[in-house]
Coordinates of N, CA, C and O in Angstrom, one line a residue:
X1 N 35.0 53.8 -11.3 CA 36.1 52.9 -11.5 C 36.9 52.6 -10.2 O 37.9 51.9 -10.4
X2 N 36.6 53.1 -8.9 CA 36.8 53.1 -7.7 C 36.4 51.9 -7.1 O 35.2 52.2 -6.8
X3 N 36.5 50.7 -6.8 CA 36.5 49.7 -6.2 C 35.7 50.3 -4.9 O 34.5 50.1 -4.7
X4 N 36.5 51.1 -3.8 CA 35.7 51.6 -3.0 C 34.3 52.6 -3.0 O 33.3 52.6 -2.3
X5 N 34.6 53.3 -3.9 CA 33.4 53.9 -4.6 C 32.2 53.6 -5.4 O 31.3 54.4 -5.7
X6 N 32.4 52.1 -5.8 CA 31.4 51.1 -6.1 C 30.9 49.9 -5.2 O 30.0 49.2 -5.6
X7 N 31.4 49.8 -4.0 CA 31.0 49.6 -3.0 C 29.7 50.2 -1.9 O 28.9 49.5 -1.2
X8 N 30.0 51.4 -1.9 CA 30.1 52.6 -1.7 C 28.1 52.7 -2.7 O 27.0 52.6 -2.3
X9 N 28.5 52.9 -3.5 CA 27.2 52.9 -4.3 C 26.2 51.7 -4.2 O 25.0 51.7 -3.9
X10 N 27.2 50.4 -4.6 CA 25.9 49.1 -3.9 C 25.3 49.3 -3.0 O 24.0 49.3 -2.9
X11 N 25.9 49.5 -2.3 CA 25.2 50.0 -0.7 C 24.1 51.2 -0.7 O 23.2 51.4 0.1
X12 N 24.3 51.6 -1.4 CA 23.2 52.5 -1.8 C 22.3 52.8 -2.5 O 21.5 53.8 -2.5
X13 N 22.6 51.6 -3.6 CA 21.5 51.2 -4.5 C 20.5 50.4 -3.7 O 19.3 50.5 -3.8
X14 N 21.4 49.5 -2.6 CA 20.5 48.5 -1.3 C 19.7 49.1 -0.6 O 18.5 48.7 -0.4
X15 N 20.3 50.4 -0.1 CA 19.5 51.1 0.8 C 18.0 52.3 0.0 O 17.0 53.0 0.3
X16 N 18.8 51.9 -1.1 CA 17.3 52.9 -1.5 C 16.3 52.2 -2.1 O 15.5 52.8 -2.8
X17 N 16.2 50.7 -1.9 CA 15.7 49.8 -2.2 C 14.8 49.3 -0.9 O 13.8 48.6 -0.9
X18 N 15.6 49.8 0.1 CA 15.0 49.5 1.5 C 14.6 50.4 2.3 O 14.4 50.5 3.5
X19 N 14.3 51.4 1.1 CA 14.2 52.9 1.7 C 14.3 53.9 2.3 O 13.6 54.8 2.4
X20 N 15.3 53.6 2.7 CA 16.6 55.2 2.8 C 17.2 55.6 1.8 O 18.5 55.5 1.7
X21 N 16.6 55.9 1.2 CA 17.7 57.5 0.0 C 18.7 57.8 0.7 O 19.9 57.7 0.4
X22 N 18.2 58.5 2.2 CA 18.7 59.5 2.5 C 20.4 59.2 2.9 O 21.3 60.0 3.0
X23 N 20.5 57.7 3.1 CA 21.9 57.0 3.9 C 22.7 56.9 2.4 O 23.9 56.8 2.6
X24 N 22.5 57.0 1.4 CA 23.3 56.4 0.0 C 24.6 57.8 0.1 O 25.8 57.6 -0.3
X25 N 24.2 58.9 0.6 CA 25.9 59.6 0.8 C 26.6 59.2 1.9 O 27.8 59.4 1.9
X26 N 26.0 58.8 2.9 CA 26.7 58.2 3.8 C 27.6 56.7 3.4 O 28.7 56.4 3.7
X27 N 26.7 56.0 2.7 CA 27.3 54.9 2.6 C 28.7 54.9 1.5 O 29.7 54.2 1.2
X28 N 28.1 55.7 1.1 CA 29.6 56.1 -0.3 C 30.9 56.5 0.3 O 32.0 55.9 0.1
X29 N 30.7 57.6 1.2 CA 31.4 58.4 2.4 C 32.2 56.8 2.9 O 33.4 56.4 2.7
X30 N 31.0 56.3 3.6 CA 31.7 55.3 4.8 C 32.5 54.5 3.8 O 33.7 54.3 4.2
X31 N 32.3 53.9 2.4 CA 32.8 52.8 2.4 C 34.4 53.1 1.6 O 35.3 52.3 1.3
X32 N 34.3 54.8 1.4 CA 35.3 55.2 0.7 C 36.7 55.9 1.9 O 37.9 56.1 1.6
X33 N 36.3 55.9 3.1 CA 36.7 55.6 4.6 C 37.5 54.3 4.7 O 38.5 53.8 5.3
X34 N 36.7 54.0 4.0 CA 37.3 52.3 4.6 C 38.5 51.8 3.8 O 39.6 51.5 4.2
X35 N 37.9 52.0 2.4 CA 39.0 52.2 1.4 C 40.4 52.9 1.5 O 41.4 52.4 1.1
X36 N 40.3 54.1 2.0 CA 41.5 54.7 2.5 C 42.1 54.1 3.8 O 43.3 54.0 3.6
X37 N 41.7 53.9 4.8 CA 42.1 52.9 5.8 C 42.8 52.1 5.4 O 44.0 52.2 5.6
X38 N 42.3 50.9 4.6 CA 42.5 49.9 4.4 C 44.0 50.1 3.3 O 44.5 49.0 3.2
X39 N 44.4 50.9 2.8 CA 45.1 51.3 1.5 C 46.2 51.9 2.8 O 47.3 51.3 2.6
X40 N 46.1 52.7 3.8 CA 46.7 52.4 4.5 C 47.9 51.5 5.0 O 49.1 51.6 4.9
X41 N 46.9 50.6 5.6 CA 47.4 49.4 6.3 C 48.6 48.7 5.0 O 49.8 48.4 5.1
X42 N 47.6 48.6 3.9 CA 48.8 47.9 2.9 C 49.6 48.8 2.8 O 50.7 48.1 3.0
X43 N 50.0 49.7 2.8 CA 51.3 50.3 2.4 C 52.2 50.7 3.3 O 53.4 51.0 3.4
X44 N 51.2 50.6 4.1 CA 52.5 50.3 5.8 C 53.0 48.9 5.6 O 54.2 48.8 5.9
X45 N 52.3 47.7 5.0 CA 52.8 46.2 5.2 C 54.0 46.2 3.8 O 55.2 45.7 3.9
X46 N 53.6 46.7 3.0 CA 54.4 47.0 1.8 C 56.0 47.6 1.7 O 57.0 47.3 1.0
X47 N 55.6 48.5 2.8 CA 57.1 49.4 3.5 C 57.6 48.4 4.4 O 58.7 47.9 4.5
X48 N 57.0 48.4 4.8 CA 58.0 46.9 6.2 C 58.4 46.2 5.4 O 59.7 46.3 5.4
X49 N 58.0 45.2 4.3 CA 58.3 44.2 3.3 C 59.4 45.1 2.8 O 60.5 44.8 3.2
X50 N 59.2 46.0 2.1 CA 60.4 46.6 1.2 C 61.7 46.6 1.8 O 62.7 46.1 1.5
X51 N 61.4 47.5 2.9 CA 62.4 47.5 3.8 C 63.4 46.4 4.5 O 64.6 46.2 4.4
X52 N 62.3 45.7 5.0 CA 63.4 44.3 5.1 C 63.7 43.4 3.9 O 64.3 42.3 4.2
X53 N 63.5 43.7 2.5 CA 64.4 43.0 1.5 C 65.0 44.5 0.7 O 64.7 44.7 -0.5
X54 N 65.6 44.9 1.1 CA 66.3 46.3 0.7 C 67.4 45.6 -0.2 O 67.7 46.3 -1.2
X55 N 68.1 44.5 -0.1 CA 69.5 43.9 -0.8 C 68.7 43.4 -2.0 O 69.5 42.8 -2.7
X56 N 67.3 43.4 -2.6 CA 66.9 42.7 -3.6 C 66.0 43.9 -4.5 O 64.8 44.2 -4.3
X57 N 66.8 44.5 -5.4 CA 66.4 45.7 -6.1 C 64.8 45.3 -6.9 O 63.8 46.0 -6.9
X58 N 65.0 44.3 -7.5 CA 63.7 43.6 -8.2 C 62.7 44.0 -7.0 O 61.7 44.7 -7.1
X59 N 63.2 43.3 -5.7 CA 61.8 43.1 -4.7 C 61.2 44.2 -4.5 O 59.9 44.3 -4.5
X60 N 62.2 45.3 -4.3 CA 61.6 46.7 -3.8 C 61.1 47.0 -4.7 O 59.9 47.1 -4.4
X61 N 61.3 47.3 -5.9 CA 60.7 47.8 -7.1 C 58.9 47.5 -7.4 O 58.0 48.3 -7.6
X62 N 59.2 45.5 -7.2 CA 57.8 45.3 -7.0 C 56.8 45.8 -6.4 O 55.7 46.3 -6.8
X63 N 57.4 45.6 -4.9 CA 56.9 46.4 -4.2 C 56.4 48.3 -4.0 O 55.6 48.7 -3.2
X64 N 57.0 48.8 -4.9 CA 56.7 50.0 -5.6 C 55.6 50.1 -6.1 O 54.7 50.8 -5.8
X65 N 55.8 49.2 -7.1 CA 54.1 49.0 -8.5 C 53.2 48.6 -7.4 O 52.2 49.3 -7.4
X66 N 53.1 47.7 -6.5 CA 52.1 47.0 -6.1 C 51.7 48.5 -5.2 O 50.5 48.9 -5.1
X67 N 52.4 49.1 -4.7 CA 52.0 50.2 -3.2 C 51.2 51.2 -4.6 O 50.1 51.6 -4.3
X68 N 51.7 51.4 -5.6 CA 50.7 52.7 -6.4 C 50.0 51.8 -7.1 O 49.3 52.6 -7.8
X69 N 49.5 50.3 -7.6 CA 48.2 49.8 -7.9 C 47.3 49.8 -6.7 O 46.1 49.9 -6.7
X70 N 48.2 49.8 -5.4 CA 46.9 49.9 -4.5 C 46.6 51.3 -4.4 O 45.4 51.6 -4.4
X71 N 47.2 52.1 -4.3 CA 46.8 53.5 -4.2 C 45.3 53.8 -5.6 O 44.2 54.4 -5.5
X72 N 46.1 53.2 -6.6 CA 45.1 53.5 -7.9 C 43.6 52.5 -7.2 O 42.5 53.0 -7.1
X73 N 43.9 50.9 -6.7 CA 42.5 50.8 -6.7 C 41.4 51.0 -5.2 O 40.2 50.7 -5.1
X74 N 42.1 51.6 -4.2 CA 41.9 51.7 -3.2 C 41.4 53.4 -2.8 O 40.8 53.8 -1.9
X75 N 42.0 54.0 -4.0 CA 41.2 55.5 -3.6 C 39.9 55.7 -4.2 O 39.2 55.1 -5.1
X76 N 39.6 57.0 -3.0 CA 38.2 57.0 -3.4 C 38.1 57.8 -5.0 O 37.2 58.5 -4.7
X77 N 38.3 58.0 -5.9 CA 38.4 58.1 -7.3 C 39.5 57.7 -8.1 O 40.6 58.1 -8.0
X78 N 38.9 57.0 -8.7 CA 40.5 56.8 -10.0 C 39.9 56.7 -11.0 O 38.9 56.2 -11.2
X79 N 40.6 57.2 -11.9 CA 40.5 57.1 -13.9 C 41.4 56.0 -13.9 O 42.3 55.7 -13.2
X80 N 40.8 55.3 -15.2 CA 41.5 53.9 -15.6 C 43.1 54.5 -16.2 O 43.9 53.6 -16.0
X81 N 43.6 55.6 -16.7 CA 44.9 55.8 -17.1 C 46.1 56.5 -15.7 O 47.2 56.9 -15.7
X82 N 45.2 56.3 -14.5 CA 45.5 56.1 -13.4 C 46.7 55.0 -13.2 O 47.9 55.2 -12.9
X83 N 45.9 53.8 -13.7 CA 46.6 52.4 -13.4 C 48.0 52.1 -14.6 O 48.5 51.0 -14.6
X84 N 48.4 53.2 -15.6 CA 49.4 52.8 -16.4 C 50.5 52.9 -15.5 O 51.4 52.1 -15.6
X85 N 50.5 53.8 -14.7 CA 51.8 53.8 -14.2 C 52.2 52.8 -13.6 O 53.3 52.5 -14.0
X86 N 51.6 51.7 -12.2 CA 51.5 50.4 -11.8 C 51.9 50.0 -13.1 O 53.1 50.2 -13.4
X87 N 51.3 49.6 -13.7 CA 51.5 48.6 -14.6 C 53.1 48.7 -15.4 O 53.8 47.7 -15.6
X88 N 53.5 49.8 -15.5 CA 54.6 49.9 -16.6 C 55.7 49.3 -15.2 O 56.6 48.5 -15.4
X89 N 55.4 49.8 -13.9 CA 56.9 49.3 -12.6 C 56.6 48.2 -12.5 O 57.5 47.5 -12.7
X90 N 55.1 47.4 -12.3 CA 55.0 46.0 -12.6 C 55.6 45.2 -13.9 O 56.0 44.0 -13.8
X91 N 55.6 45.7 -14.7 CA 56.1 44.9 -16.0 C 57.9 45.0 -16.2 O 58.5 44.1 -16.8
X92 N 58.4 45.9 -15.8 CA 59.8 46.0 -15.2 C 60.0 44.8 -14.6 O 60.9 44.1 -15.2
X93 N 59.1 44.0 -13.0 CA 59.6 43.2 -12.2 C 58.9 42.1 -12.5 O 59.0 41.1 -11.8
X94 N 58.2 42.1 -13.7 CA 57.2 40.8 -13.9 C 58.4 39.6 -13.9 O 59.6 39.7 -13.9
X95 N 57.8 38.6 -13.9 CA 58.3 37.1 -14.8 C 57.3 37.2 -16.1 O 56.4 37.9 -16.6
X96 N 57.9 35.8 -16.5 CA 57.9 36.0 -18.2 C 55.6 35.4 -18.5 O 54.9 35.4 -19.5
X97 N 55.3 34.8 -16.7 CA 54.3 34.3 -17.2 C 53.1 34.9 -16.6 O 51.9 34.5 -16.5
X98 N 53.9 36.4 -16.3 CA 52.9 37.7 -16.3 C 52.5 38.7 -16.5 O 51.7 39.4 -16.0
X99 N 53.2 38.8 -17.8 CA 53.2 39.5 -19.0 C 51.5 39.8 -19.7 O 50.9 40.9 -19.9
X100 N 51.1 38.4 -20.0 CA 49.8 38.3 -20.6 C 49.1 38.8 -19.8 O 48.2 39.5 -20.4
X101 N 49.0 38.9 -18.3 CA 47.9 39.5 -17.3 C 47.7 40.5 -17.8 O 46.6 40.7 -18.3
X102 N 49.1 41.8 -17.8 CA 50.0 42.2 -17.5 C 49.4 43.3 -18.8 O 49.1 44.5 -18.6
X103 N 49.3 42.7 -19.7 CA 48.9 43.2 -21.5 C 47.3 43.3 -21.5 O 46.7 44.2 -22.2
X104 N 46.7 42.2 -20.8 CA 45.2 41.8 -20.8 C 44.7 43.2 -20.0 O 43.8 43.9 -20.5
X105 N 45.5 43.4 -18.6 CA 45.0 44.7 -17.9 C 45.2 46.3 -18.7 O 44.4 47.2 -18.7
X106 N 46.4 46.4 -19.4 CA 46.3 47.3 -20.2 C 45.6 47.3 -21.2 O 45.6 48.4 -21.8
X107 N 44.8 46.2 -21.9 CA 43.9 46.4 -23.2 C 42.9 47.0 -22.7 O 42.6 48.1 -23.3
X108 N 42.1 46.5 -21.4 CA 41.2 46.6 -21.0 C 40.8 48.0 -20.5 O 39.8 48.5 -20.7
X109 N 42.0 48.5 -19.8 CA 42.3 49.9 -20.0 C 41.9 51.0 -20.7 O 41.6 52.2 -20.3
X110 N 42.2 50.3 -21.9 CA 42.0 51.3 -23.2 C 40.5 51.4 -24.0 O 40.1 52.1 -25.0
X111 N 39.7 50.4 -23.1 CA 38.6 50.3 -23.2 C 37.4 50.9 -22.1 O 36.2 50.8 -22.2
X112 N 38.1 51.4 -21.2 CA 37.5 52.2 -20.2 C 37.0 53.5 -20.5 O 36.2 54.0 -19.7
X113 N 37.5 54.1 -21.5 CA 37.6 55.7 -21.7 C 37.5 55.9 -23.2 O 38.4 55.9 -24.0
X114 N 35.9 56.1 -23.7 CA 35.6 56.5 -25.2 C 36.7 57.5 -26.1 O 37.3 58.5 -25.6
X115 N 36.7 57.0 -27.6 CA 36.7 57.8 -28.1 C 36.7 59.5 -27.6 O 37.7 60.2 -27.1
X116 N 35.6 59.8 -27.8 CA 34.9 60.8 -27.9 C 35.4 61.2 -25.8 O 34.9 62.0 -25.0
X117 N 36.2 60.6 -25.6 CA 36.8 61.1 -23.7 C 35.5 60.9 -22.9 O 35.6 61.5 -21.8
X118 N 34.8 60.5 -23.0 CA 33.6 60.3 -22.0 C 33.8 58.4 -21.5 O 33.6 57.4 -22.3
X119 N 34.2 58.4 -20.1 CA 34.1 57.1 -19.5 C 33.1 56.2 -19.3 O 32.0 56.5 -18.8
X120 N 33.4 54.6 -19.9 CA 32.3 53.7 -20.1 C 31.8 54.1 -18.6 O 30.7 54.4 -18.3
X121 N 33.0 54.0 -17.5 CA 31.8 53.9 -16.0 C 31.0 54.7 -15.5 O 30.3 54.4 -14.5
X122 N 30.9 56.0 -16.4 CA 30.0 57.0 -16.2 C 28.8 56.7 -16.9 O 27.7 57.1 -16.4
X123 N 28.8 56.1 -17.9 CA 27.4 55.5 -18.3 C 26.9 54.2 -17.8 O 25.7 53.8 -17.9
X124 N 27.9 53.6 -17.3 CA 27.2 52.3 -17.2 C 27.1 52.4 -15.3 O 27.2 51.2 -14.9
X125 N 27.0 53.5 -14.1 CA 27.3 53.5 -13.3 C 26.1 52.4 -11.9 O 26.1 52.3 -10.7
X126 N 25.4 52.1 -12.7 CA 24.5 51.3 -12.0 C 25.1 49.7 -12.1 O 25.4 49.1 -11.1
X127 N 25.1 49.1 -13.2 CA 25.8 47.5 -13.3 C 27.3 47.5 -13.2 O 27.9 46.4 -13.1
X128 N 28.1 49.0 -13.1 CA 29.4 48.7 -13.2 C 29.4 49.1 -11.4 O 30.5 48.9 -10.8
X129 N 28.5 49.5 -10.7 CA 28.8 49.1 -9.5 C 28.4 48.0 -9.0 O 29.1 47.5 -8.0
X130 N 27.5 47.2 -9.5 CA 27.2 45.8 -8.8 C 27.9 45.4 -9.2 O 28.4 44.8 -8.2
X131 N 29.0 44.8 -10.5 CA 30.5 44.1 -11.0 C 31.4 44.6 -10.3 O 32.1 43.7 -9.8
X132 N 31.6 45.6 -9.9 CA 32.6 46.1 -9.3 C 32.6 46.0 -7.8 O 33.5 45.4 -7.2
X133 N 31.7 46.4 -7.2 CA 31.0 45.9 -5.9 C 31.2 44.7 -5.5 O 31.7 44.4 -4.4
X134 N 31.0 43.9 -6.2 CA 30.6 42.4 -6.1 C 31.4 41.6 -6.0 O 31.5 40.6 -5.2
X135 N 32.4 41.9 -7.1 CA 33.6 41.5 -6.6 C 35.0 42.0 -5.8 O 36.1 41.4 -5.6
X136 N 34.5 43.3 -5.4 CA 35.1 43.5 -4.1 C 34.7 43.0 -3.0 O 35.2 43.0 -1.9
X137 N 33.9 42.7 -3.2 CA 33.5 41.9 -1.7 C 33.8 40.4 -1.9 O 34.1 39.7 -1.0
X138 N 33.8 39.9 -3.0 CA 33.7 38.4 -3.3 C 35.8 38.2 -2.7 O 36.3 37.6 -1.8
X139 N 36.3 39.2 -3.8 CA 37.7 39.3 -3.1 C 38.2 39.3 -1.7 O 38.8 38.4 -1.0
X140 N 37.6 40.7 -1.3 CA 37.7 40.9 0.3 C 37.3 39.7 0.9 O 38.0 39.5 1.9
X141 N 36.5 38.9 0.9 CA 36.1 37.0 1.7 C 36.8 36.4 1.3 O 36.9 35.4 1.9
X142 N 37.6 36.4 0.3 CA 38.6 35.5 0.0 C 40.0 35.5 0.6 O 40.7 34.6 0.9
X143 N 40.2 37.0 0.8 CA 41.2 37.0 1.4 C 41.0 37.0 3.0 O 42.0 37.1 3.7
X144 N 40.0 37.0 3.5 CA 39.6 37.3 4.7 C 39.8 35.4 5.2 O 40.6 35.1 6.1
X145 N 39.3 34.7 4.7 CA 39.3 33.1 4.5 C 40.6 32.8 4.4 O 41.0 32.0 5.3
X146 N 41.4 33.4 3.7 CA 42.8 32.7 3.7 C 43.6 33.0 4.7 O 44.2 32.1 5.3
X147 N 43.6 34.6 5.2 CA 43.8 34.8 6.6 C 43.9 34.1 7.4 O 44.9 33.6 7.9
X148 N 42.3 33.7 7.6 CA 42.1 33.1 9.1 C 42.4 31.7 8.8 O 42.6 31.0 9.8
X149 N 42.5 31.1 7.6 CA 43.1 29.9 7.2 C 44.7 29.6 7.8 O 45.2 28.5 8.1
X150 N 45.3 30.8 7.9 CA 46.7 31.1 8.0 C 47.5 31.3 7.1 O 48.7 31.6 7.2
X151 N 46.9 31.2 6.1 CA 47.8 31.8 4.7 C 47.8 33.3 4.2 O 46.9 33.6 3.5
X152 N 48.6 34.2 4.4 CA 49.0 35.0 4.0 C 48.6 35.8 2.9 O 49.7 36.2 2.6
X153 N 47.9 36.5 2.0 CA 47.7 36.7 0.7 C 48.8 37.2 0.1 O 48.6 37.6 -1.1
X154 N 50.0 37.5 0.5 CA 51.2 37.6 -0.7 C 52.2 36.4 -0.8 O 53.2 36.4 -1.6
X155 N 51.9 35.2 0.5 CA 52.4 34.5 0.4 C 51.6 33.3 -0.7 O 52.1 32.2 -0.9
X156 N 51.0 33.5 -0.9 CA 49.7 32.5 -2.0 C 50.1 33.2 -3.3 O 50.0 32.5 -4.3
X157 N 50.6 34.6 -3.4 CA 50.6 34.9 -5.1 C 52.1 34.8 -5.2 O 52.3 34.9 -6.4
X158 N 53.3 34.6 -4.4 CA 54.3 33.8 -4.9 C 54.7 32.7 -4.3 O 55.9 32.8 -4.0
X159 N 54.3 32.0 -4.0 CA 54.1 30.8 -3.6 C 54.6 29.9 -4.8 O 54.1 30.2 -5.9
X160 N 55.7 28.9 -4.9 CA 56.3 28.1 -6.1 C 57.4 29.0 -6.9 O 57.9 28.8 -8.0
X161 N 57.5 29.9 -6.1 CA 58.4 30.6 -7.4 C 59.9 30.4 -6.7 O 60.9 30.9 -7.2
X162 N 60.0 29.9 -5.9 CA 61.3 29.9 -5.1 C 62.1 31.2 -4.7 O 61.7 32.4 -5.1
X163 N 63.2 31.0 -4.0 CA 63.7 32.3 -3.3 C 64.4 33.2 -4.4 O 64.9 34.3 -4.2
X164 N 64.5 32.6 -5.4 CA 65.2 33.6 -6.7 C 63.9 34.3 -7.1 O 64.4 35.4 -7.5
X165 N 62.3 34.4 -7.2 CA 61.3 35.1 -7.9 C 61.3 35.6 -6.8 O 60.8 36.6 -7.2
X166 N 61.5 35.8 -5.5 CA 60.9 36.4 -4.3 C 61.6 37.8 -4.6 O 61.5 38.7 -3.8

């Protein structure tokens, strides 16, 4: 359920497809490297942000949920009951038309982890890396595009909400 650790495995389903076995711990390693780097970087950008809106209790708060969802999806292991905590400081600072995400992400949640305590991603660890994979990388070019676009990616997810949602 590691975003980088399903990365991390595509790459190693590729390479053992291309026949190196031998690189699939390397590439798990490397890409769970990157993942922490990168997890990093946001939470240094996160703290600067926080910090310079310190007079706006909502902002920082957000900023809170968002710095431990990235921790939840940016390390190299997470269990899906990882992400309740995000979720409960995000629904604190939500608006009213992010609620549904907000509910949709915790259903979904509750569907990660059987009955019987044995995790869907543990059985399904071959297609839940290529979904998961896949769209980390489909993400990561998206946001890589809006970058070099000049847009921002936290300026694109409140964008329209005016200086009172900020």
């Amino acid at each position: 359920t590691s975003p980088p650790t399903a990365v991390g495995m595509l790459l190693g389903y590729v390479l053992r497809v291309l026949g190196r076995p031998e690189a699939v711990g390397t590439a798990v390693a490397g890409a769970r490297a990157v993942g922490v780097a990168v997890l990093a970087a946001v939470l240094l950008a996160l703290l600067h942000r926080a910090v310079g809106g310190m007079g706006e209790v909502r902002s920082v708060v957000r900023r809170c949920g968002l710095a431990l969802a990235a921790v939840v999806v940016l390390s190299p292991v997470a269990y899906p009951w990882y992400a309740l905590a995000p979720l409960a400081v995000l629904a604190v600072t939500a608006d009213a038309r992010h609620y549904r995400w907000l509910a949709v992400a915790g259903c979904v949640l509750t569907l990660l982890v059987l009955p019987n305590g044995v995790g869907v991603a543990g059985l399904t660890k071959f297609p839940g890396a290529l979904v998961v994979g896949s769209g980390a990388v489909a993400l990561a070019s998206v946001m890589v595009r809006r970058t070099r676009a000049g847009e921002a990616p936290a300026e694109s997810a409140t964008r329209g909400r005016g200086p009172a949602g900020r």
